[in-house]
mmCIF file of C-alpha atoms in Angstrom:
data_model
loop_
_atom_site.group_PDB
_atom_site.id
_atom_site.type_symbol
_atom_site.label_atom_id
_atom_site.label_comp_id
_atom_site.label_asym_id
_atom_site.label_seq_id
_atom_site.Cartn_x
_atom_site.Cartn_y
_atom_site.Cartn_z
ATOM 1 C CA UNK A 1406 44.291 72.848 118.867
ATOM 2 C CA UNK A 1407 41.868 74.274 116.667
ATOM 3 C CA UNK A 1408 38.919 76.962 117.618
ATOM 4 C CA UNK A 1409 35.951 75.168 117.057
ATOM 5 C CA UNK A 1410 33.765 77.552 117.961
ATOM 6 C CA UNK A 1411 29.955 75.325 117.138
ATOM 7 C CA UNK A 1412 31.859 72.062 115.642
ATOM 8 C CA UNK A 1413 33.790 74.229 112.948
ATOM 9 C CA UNK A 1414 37.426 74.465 112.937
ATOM 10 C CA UNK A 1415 39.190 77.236 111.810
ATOM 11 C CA UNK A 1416 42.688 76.773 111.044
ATOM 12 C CA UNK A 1417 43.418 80.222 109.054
ATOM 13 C CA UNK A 1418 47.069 80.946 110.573
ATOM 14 C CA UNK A 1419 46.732 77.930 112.354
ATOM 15 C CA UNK A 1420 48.499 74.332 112.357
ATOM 16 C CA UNK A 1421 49.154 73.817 108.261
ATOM 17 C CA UNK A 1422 50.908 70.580 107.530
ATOM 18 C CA UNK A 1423 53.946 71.029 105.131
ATOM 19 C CA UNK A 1424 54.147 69.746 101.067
ATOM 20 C CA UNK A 1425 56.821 67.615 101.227
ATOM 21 C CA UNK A 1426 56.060 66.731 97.223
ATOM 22 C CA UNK A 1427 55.854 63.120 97.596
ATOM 23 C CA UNK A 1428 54.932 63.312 101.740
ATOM 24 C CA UNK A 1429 58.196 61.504 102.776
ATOM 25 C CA UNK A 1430 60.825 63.458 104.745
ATOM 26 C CA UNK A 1431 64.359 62.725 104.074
ATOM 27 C CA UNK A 1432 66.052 60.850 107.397
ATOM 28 C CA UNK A 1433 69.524 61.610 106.435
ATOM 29 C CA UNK A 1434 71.198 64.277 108.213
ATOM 30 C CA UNK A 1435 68.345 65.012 110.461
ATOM 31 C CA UNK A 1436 67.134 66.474 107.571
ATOM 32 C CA UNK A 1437 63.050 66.685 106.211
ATOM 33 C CA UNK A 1438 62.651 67.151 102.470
ATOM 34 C CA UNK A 1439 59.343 69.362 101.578
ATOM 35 C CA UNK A 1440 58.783 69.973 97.943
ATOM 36 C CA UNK A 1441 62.630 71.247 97.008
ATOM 37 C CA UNK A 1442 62.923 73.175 100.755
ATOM 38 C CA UNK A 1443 64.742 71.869 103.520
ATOM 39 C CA UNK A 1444 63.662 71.930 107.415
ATOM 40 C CA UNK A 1445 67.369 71.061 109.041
ATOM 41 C CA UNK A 1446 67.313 70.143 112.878
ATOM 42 C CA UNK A 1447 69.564 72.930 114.788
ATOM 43 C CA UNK A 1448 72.734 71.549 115.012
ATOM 44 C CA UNK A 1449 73.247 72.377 118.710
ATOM 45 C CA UNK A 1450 69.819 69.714 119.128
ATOM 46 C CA UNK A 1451 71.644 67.087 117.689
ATOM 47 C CA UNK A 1452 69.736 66.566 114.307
ATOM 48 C CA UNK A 1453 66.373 66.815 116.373
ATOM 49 C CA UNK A 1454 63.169 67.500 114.611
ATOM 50 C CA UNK A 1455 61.819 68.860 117.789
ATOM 51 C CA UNK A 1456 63.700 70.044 120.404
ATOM 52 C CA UNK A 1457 62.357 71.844 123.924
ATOM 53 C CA UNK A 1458 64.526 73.213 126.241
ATOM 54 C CA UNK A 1459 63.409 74.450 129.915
ATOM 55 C CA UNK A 1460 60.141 75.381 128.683
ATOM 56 C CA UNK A 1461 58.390 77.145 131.887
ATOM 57 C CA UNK A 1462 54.606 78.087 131.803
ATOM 58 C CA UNK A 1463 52.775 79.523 134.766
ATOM 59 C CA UNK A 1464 48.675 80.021 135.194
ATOM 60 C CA UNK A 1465 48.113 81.733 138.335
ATOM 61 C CA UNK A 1466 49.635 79.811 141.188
ATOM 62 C CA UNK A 1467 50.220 76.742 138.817
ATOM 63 C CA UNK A 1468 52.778 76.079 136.444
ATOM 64 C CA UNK A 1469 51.751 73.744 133.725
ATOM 65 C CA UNK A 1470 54.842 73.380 132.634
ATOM 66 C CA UNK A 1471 58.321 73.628 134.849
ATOM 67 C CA UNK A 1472 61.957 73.036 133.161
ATOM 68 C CA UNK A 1473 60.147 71.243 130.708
ATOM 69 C CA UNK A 1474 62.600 69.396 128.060
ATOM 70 C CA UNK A 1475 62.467 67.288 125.350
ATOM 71 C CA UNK A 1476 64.031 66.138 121.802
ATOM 72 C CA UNK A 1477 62.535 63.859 119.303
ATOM 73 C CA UNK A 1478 64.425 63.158 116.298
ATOM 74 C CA UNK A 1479 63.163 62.302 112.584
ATOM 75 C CA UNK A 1480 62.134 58.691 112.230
ATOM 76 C CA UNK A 1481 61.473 58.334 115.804
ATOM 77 C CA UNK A 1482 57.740 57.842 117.457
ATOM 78 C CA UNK A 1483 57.973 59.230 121.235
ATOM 79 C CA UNK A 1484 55.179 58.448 123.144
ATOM 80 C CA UNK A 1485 54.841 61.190 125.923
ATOM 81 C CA UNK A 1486 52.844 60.003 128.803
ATOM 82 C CA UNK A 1487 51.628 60.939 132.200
ATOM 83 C CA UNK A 1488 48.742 61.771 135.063
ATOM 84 C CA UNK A 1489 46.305 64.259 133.811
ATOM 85 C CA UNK A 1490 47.707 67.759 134.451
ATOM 86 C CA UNK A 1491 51.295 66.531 133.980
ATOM 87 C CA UNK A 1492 51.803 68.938 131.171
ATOM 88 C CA UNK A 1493 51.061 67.006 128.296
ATOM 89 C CA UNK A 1494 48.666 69.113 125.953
ATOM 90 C CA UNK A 1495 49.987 72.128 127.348
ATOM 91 C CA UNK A 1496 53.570 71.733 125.716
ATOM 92 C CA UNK A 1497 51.042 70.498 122.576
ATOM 93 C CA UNK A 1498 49.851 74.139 122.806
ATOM 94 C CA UNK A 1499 53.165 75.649 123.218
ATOM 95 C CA UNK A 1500 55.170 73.817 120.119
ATOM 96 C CA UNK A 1501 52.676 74.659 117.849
ATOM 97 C CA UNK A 1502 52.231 78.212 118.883
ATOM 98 C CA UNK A 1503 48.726 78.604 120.743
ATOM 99 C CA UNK A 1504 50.441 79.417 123.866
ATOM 100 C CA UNK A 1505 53.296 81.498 124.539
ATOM 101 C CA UNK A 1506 55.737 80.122 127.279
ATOM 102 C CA UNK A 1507 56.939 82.333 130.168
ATOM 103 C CA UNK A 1508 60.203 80.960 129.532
ATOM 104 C CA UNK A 1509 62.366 78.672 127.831
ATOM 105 C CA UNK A 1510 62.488 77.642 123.727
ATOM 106 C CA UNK A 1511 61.527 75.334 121.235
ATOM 107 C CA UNK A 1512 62.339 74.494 117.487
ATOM 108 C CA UNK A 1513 60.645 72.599 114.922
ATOM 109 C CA UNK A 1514 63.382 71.464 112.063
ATOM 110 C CA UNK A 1515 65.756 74.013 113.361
ATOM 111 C CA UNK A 1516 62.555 77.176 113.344
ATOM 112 C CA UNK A 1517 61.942 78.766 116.442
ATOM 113 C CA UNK A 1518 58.485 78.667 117.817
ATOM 114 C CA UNK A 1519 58.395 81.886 119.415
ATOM 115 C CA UNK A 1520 59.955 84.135 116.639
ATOM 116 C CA UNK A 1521 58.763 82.575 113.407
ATOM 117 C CA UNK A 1522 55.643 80.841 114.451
ATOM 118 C CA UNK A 1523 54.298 80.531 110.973
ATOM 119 C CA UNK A 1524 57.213 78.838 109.931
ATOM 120 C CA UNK A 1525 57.404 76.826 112.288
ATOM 121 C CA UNK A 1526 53.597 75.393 111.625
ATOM 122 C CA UNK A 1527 54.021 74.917 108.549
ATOM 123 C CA UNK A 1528 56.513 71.815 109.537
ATOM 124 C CA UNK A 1529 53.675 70.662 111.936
ATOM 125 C CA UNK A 1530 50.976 67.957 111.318
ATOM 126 C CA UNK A 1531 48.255 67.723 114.318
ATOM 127 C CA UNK A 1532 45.374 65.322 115.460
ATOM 128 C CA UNK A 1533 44.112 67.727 119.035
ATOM 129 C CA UNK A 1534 42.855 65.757 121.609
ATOM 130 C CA UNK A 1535 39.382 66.847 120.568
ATOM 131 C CA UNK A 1536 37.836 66.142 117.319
ATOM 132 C CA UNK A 1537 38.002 69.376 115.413
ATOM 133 C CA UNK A 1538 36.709 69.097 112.090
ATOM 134 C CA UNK A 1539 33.942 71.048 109.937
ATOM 135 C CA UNK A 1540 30.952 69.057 110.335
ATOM 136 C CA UNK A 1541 28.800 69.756 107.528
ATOM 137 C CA UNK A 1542 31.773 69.366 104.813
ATOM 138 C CA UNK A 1543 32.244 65.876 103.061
ATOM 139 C CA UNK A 1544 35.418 64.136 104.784
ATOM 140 C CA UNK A 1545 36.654 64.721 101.248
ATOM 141 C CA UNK A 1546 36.469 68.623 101.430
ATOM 142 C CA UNK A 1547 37.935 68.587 105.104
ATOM 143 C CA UNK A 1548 41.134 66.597 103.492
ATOM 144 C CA UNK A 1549 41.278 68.974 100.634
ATOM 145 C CA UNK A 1550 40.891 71.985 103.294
ATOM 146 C CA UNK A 1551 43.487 70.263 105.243
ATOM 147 C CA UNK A 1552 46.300 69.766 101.975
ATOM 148 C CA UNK A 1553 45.783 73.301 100.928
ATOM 149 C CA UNK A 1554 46.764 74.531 103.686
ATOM 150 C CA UNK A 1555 49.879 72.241 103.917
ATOM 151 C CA UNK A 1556 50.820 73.750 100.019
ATOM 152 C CA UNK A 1557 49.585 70.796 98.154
ATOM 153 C CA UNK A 1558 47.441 71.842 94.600
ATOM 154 C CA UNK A 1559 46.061 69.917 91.453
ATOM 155 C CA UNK A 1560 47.226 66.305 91.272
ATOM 156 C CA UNK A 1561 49.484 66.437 94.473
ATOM 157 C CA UNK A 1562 46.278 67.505 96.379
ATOM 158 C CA UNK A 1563 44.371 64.735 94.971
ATOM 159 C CA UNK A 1564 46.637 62.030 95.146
ATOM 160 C CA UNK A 1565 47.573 62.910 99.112
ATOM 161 C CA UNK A 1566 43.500 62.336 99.816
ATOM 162 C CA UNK A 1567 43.068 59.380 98.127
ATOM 163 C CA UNK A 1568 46.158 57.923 99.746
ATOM 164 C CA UNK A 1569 45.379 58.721 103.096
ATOM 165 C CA UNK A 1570 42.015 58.218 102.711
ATOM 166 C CA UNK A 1571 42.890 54.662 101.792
ATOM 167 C CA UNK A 1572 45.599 54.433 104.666
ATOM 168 C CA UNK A 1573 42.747 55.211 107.187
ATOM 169 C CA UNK A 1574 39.803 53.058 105.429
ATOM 170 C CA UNK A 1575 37.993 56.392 104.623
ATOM 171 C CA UNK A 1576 37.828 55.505 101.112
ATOM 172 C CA UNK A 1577 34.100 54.751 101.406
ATOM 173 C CA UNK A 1578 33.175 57.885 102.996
ATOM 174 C CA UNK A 1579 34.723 60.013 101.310
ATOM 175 C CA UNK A 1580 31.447 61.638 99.961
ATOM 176 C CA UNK A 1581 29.866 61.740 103.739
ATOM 177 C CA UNK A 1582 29.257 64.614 105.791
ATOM 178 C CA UNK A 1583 31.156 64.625 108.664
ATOM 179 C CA UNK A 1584 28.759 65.116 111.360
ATOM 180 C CA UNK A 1585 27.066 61.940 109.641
ATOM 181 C CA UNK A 1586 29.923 59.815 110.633
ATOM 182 C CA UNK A 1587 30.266 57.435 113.552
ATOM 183 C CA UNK A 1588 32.647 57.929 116.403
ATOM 184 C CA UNK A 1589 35.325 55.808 114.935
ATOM 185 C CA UNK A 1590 35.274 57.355 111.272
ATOM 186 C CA UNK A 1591 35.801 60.568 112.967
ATOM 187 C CA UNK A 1592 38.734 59.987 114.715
ATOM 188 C CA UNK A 1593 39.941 58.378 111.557
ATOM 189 C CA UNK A 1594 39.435 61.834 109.396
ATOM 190 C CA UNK A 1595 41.231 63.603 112.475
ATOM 191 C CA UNK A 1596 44.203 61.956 112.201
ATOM 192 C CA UNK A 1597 43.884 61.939 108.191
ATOM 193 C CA UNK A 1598 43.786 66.030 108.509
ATOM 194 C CA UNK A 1599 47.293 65.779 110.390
ATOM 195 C CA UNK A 1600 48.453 63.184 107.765
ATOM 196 C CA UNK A 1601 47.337 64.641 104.934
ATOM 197 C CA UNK A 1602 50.430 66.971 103.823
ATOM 198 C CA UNK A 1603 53.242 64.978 104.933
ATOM 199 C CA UNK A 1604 54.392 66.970 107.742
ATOM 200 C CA UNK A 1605 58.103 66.443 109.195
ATOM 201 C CA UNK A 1606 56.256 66.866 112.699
ATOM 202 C CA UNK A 1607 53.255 65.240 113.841
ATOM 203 C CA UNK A 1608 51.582 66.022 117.361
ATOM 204 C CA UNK A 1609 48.981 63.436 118.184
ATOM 205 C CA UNK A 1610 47.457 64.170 121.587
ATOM 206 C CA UNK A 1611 45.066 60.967 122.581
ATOM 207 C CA UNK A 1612 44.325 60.214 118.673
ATOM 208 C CA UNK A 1613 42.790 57.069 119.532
ATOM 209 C CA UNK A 1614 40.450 58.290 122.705
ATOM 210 C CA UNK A 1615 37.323 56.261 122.677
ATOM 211 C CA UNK A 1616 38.452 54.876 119.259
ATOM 212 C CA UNK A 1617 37.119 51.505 118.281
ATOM 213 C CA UNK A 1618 39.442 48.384 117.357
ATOM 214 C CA UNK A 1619 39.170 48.971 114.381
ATOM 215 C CA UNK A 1620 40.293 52.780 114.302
ATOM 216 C CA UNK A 1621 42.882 52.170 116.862
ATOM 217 C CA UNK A 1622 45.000 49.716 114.574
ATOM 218 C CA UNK A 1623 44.234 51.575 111.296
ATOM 219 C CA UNK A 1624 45.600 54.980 113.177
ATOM 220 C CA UNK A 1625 48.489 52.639 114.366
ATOM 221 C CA UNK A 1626 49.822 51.475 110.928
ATOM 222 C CA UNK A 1627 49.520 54.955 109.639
ATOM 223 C CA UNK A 1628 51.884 56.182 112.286
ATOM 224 C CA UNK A 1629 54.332 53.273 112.098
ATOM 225 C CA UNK A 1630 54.661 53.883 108.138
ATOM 226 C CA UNK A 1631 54.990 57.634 108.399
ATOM 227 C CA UNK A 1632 57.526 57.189 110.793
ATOM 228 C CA UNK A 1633 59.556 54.607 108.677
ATOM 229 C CA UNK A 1634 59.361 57.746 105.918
ATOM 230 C CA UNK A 1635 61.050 59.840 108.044
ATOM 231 C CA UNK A 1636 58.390 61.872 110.405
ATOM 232 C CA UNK A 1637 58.992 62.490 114.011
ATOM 233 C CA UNK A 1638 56.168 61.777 115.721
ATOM 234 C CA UNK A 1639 54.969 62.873 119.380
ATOM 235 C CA UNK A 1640 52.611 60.552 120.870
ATOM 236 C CA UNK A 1641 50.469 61.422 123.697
ATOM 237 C CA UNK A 1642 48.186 58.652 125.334
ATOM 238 C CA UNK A 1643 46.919 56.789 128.131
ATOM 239 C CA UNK A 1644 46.539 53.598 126.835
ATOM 240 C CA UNK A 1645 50.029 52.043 127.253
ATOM 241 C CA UNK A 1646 50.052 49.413 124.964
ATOM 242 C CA UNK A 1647 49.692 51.433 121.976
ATOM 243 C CA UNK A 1648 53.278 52.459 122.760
ATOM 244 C CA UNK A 1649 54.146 49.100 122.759
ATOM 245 C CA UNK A 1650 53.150 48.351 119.402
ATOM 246 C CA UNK A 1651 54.299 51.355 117.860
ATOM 247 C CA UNK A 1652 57.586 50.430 119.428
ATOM 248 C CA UNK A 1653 57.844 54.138 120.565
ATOM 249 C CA UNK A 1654 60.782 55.590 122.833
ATOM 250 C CA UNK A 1655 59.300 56.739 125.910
ATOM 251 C CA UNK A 1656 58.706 60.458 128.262
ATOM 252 C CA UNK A 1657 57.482 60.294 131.280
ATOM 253 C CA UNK A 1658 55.834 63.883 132.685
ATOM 254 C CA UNK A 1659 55.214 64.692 135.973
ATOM 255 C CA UNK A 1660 54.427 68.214 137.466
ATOM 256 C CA UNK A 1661 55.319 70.184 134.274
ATOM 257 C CA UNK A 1662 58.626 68.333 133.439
ATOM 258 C CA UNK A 1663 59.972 65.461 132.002
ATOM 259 C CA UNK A 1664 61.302 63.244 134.419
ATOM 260 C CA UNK A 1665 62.255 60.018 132.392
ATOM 261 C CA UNK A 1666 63.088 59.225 128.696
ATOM 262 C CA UNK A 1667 64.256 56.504 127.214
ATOM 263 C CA UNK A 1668 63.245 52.921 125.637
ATOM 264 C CA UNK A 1669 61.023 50.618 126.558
ATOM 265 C CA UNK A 1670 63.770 47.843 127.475
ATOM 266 C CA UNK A 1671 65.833 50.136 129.254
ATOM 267 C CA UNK A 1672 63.578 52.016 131.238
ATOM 268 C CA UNK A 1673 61.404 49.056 132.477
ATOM 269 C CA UNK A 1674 64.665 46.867 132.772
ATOM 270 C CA UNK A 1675 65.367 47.594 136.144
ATOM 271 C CA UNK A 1676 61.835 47.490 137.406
ATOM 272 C CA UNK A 1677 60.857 44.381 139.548
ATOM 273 C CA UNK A 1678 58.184 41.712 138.105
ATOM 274 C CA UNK A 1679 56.823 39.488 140.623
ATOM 275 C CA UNK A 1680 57.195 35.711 141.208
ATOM 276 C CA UNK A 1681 53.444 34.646 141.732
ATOM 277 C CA UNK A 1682 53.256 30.693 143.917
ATOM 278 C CA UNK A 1683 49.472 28.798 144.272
ATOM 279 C CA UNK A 1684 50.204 26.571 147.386
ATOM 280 C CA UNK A 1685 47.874 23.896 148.383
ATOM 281 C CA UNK A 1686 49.280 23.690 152.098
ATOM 282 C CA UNK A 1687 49.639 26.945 154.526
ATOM 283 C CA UNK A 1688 53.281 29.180 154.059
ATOM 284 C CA UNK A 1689 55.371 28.598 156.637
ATOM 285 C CA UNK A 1690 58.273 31.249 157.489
ATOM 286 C CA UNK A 1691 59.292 32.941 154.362
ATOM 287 C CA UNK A 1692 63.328 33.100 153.806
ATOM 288 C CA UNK A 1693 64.828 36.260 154.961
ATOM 289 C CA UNK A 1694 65.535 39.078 152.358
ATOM 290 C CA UNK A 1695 62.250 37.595 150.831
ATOM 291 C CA UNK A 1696 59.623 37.944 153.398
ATOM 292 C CA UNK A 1697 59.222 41.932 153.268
ATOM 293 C CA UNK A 1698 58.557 41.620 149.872
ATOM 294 C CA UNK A 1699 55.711 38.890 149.714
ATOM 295 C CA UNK A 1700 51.933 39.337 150.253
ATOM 296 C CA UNK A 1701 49.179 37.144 149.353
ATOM 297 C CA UNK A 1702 46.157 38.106 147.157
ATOM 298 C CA UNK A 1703 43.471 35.527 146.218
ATOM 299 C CA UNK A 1704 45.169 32.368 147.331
ATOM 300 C CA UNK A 1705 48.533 32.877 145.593
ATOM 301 C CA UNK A 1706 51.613 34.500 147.538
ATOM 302 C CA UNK A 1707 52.984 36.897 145.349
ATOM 303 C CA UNK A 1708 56.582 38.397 145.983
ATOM 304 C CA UNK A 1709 58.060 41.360 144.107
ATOM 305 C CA UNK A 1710 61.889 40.167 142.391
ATOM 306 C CA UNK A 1711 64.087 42.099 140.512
ATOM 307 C CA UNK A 1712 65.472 38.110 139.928
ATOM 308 C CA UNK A 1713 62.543 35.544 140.314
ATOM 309 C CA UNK A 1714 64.860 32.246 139.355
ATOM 310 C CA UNK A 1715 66.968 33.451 142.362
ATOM 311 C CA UNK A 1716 63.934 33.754 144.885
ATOM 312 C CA UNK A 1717 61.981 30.523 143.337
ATOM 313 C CA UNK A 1718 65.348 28.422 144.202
ATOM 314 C CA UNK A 1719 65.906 30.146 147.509
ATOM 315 C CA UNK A 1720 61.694 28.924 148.199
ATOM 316 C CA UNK A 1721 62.559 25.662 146.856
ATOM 317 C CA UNK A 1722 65.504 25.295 149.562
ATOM 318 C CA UNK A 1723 63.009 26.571 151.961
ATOM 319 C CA UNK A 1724 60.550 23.854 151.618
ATOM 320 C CA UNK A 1725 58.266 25.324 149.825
ATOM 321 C CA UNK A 1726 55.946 22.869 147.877
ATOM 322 C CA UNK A 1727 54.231 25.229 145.559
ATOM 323 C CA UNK A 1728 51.714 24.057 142.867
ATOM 324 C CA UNK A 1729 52.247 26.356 140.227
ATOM 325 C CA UNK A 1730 54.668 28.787 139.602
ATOM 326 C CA UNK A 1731 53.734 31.989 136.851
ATOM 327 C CA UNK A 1732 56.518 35.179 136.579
ATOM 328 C CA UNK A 1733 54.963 38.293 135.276
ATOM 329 C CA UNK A 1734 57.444 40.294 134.221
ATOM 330 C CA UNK A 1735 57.341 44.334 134.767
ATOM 331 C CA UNK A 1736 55.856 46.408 132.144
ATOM 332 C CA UNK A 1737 54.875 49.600 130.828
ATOM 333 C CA UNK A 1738 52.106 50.172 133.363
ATOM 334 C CA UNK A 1739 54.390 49.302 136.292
ATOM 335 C CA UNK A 1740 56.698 51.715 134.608
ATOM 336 C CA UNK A 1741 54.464 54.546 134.763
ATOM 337 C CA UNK A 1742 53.260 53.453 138.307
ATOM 338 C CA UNK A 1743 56.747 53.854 139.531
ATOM 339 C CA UNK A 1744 57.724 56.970 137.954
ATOM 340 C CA UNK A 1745 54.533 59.265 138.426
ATOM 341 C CA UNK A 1746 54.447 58.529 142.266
ATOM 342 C CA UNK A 1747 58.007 59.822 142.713
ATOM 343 C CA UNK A 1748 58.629 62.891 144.116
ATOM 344 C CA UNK A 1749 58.428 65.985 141.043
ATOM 345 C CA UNK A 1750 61.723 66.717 140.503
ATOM 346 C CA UNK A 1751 62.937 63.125 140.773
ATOM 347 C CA UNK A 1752 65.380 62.489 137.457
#
């Protein structure tokens, strides 16, 4: 998100988080408090921090994006997933204003991207996909770069470093060069730049990539808890389980658009699991209906089941003698499975 030209990032009219004063945003009425100001979710988005609407970008033959829509309201972590060159950081780009979009809009808080772009950053808080950070500053003087530029000054300023600084267990490094740092403190000041000045809006795009254990649950309580203040918060990743334990609400991109959203529970609901048997004795013929759906793989027969009590007592009737008996039940990665290998334009 940020031109880093040789491991410097320069922001100037770039991504600024916003002062919110005491860096919570107001949930009530869709509505983000920031130091007296109000950012008020567009009425026609349905209270929506961010809203996208048939956002269409083209490059050459290829469009990145293609009808691409989504809403994510305060308070709400959405983790947007999807194959590599699904359109992920590409509608990243486009919200906060480093790419134009051949068609289509967004708003941040109720600002449009596209004809007040600086006002529309200012309600934006964002950890790019790569680290972006000025190297040979102290982590302190990137997070006071980083709160200036979201409006903070004096005591605010200070108090908004320490805090996240302690939030992200970057208390001890505070006086450390940057490029000094190990992997996981980087990716720990990253996310501390986007956290920094309390933004309504926070874009994280892979914040945890290569992160160690130890990052990745530090950056994962920092989300949860801005979140319960009140932030939206777009989640990119591919490491499904994150979204798991951020309890996140879920969009699936394929081919430039968004082609399922929803919760966790709903969306994997109707997904099968499978009903997995260890047999000591050769499988005889498989009841009908059941059959198509079984293969084996290492010594246990494993059948796909949308109802696996059903097809265990309908094997049981069979015959079947089984030794042990384990359900796995469908999750996220069976989710995403299932949805990216549909055709594009599936709903």
């Amino acid at each position: 998100m940020a031109s880093r030209g040789d491991g410097v990032a320069n922001r100037r009219d770039g991504v600024a988080q916003a002062n919110d004063g005491a860096g919570v945003a107001s949930r009530g009425g869709g509505l983000a408090s920031r130091g007296g100001r109000l950012a008020q979710a567009n009425d026609g988005d349905g209270g929506a921090m961010l809203a996208a609407h048939g956002l269409v970008k083209q490059y050459g033959g290829r469009r990145a994006l293609d009808g691409f829509d989504l809403t994510v309201r305060a308070g709400e972590i959405t983790g947007l997933i999807g194959h590599n060159g699904a359109g992920k950081t590409t509608f990243v780009e486009v919200v906060t204003g480093l790419v134009r979009p051949d068609a289509g809009r967004v708003t941040v808080g109720g600002v449009d991207v596209r004809r007040n772009p600086r006002a529309a950053r200012r309600l934006i808080g964002v950890a790019p996909q790569e680290v972006a950070l000025y190297v040979s500053a102290t982590v302190r003087d990137n997070l006071r770069l980083f709160a200036a530029l979201a409006g903070l000054r004096g005591r605010a300023l200070r108090r908004a470093v320490g805090q996240v600084a302690e939030e992200l267990q970057l208390t001890g490094v505070l006086g450390q060069r940057v490029g000094l740092l190990s992997g996981g403190q980087r990716r720990r000041t990253q996310a501390a730049t986007a956290l920094v000045g309390g933004a309504p809006l926070l874009l994280l795009d892979e914040p945890t990539a290569g992160a160690d254990p130890e990052t990745r649950a530090a950056l994962l309580a920092a989300v949860r808890a801005r979140a319960a203040r009140g932030a939206a918060v777009l989640y990119t990743t591919h490491y499904l389980p994150e979204l798991a334990d951020l309890g996140a609400t879920l969009a699936v991109a394929r081919a430039g658009r968004v082609i399922a959203r929803g919760d966790q529970e709903t969306l994997v609901g109707g997904l099968p699991g499978e009903l997995r048997l260890r047999l000591s004795r050769a499988v005889g013929e498989l009841p009908d209906g059941i059959a198509r759906r079984a293969r084996t793989t290492d010594g246990e027969l494993r059948i796909s089941s949308t109802d696996p009590p059903a097809d265990l007592a309908a094997l049981l009737a069979a015959g079947l003698a089984p030794d042990s008996v384990d359900v796995r039940r469908p999750d996220l990665d069976d989710l995403y499975r299932a949805l990216a290998s549909e055709a594009p334009h599936a709903a």
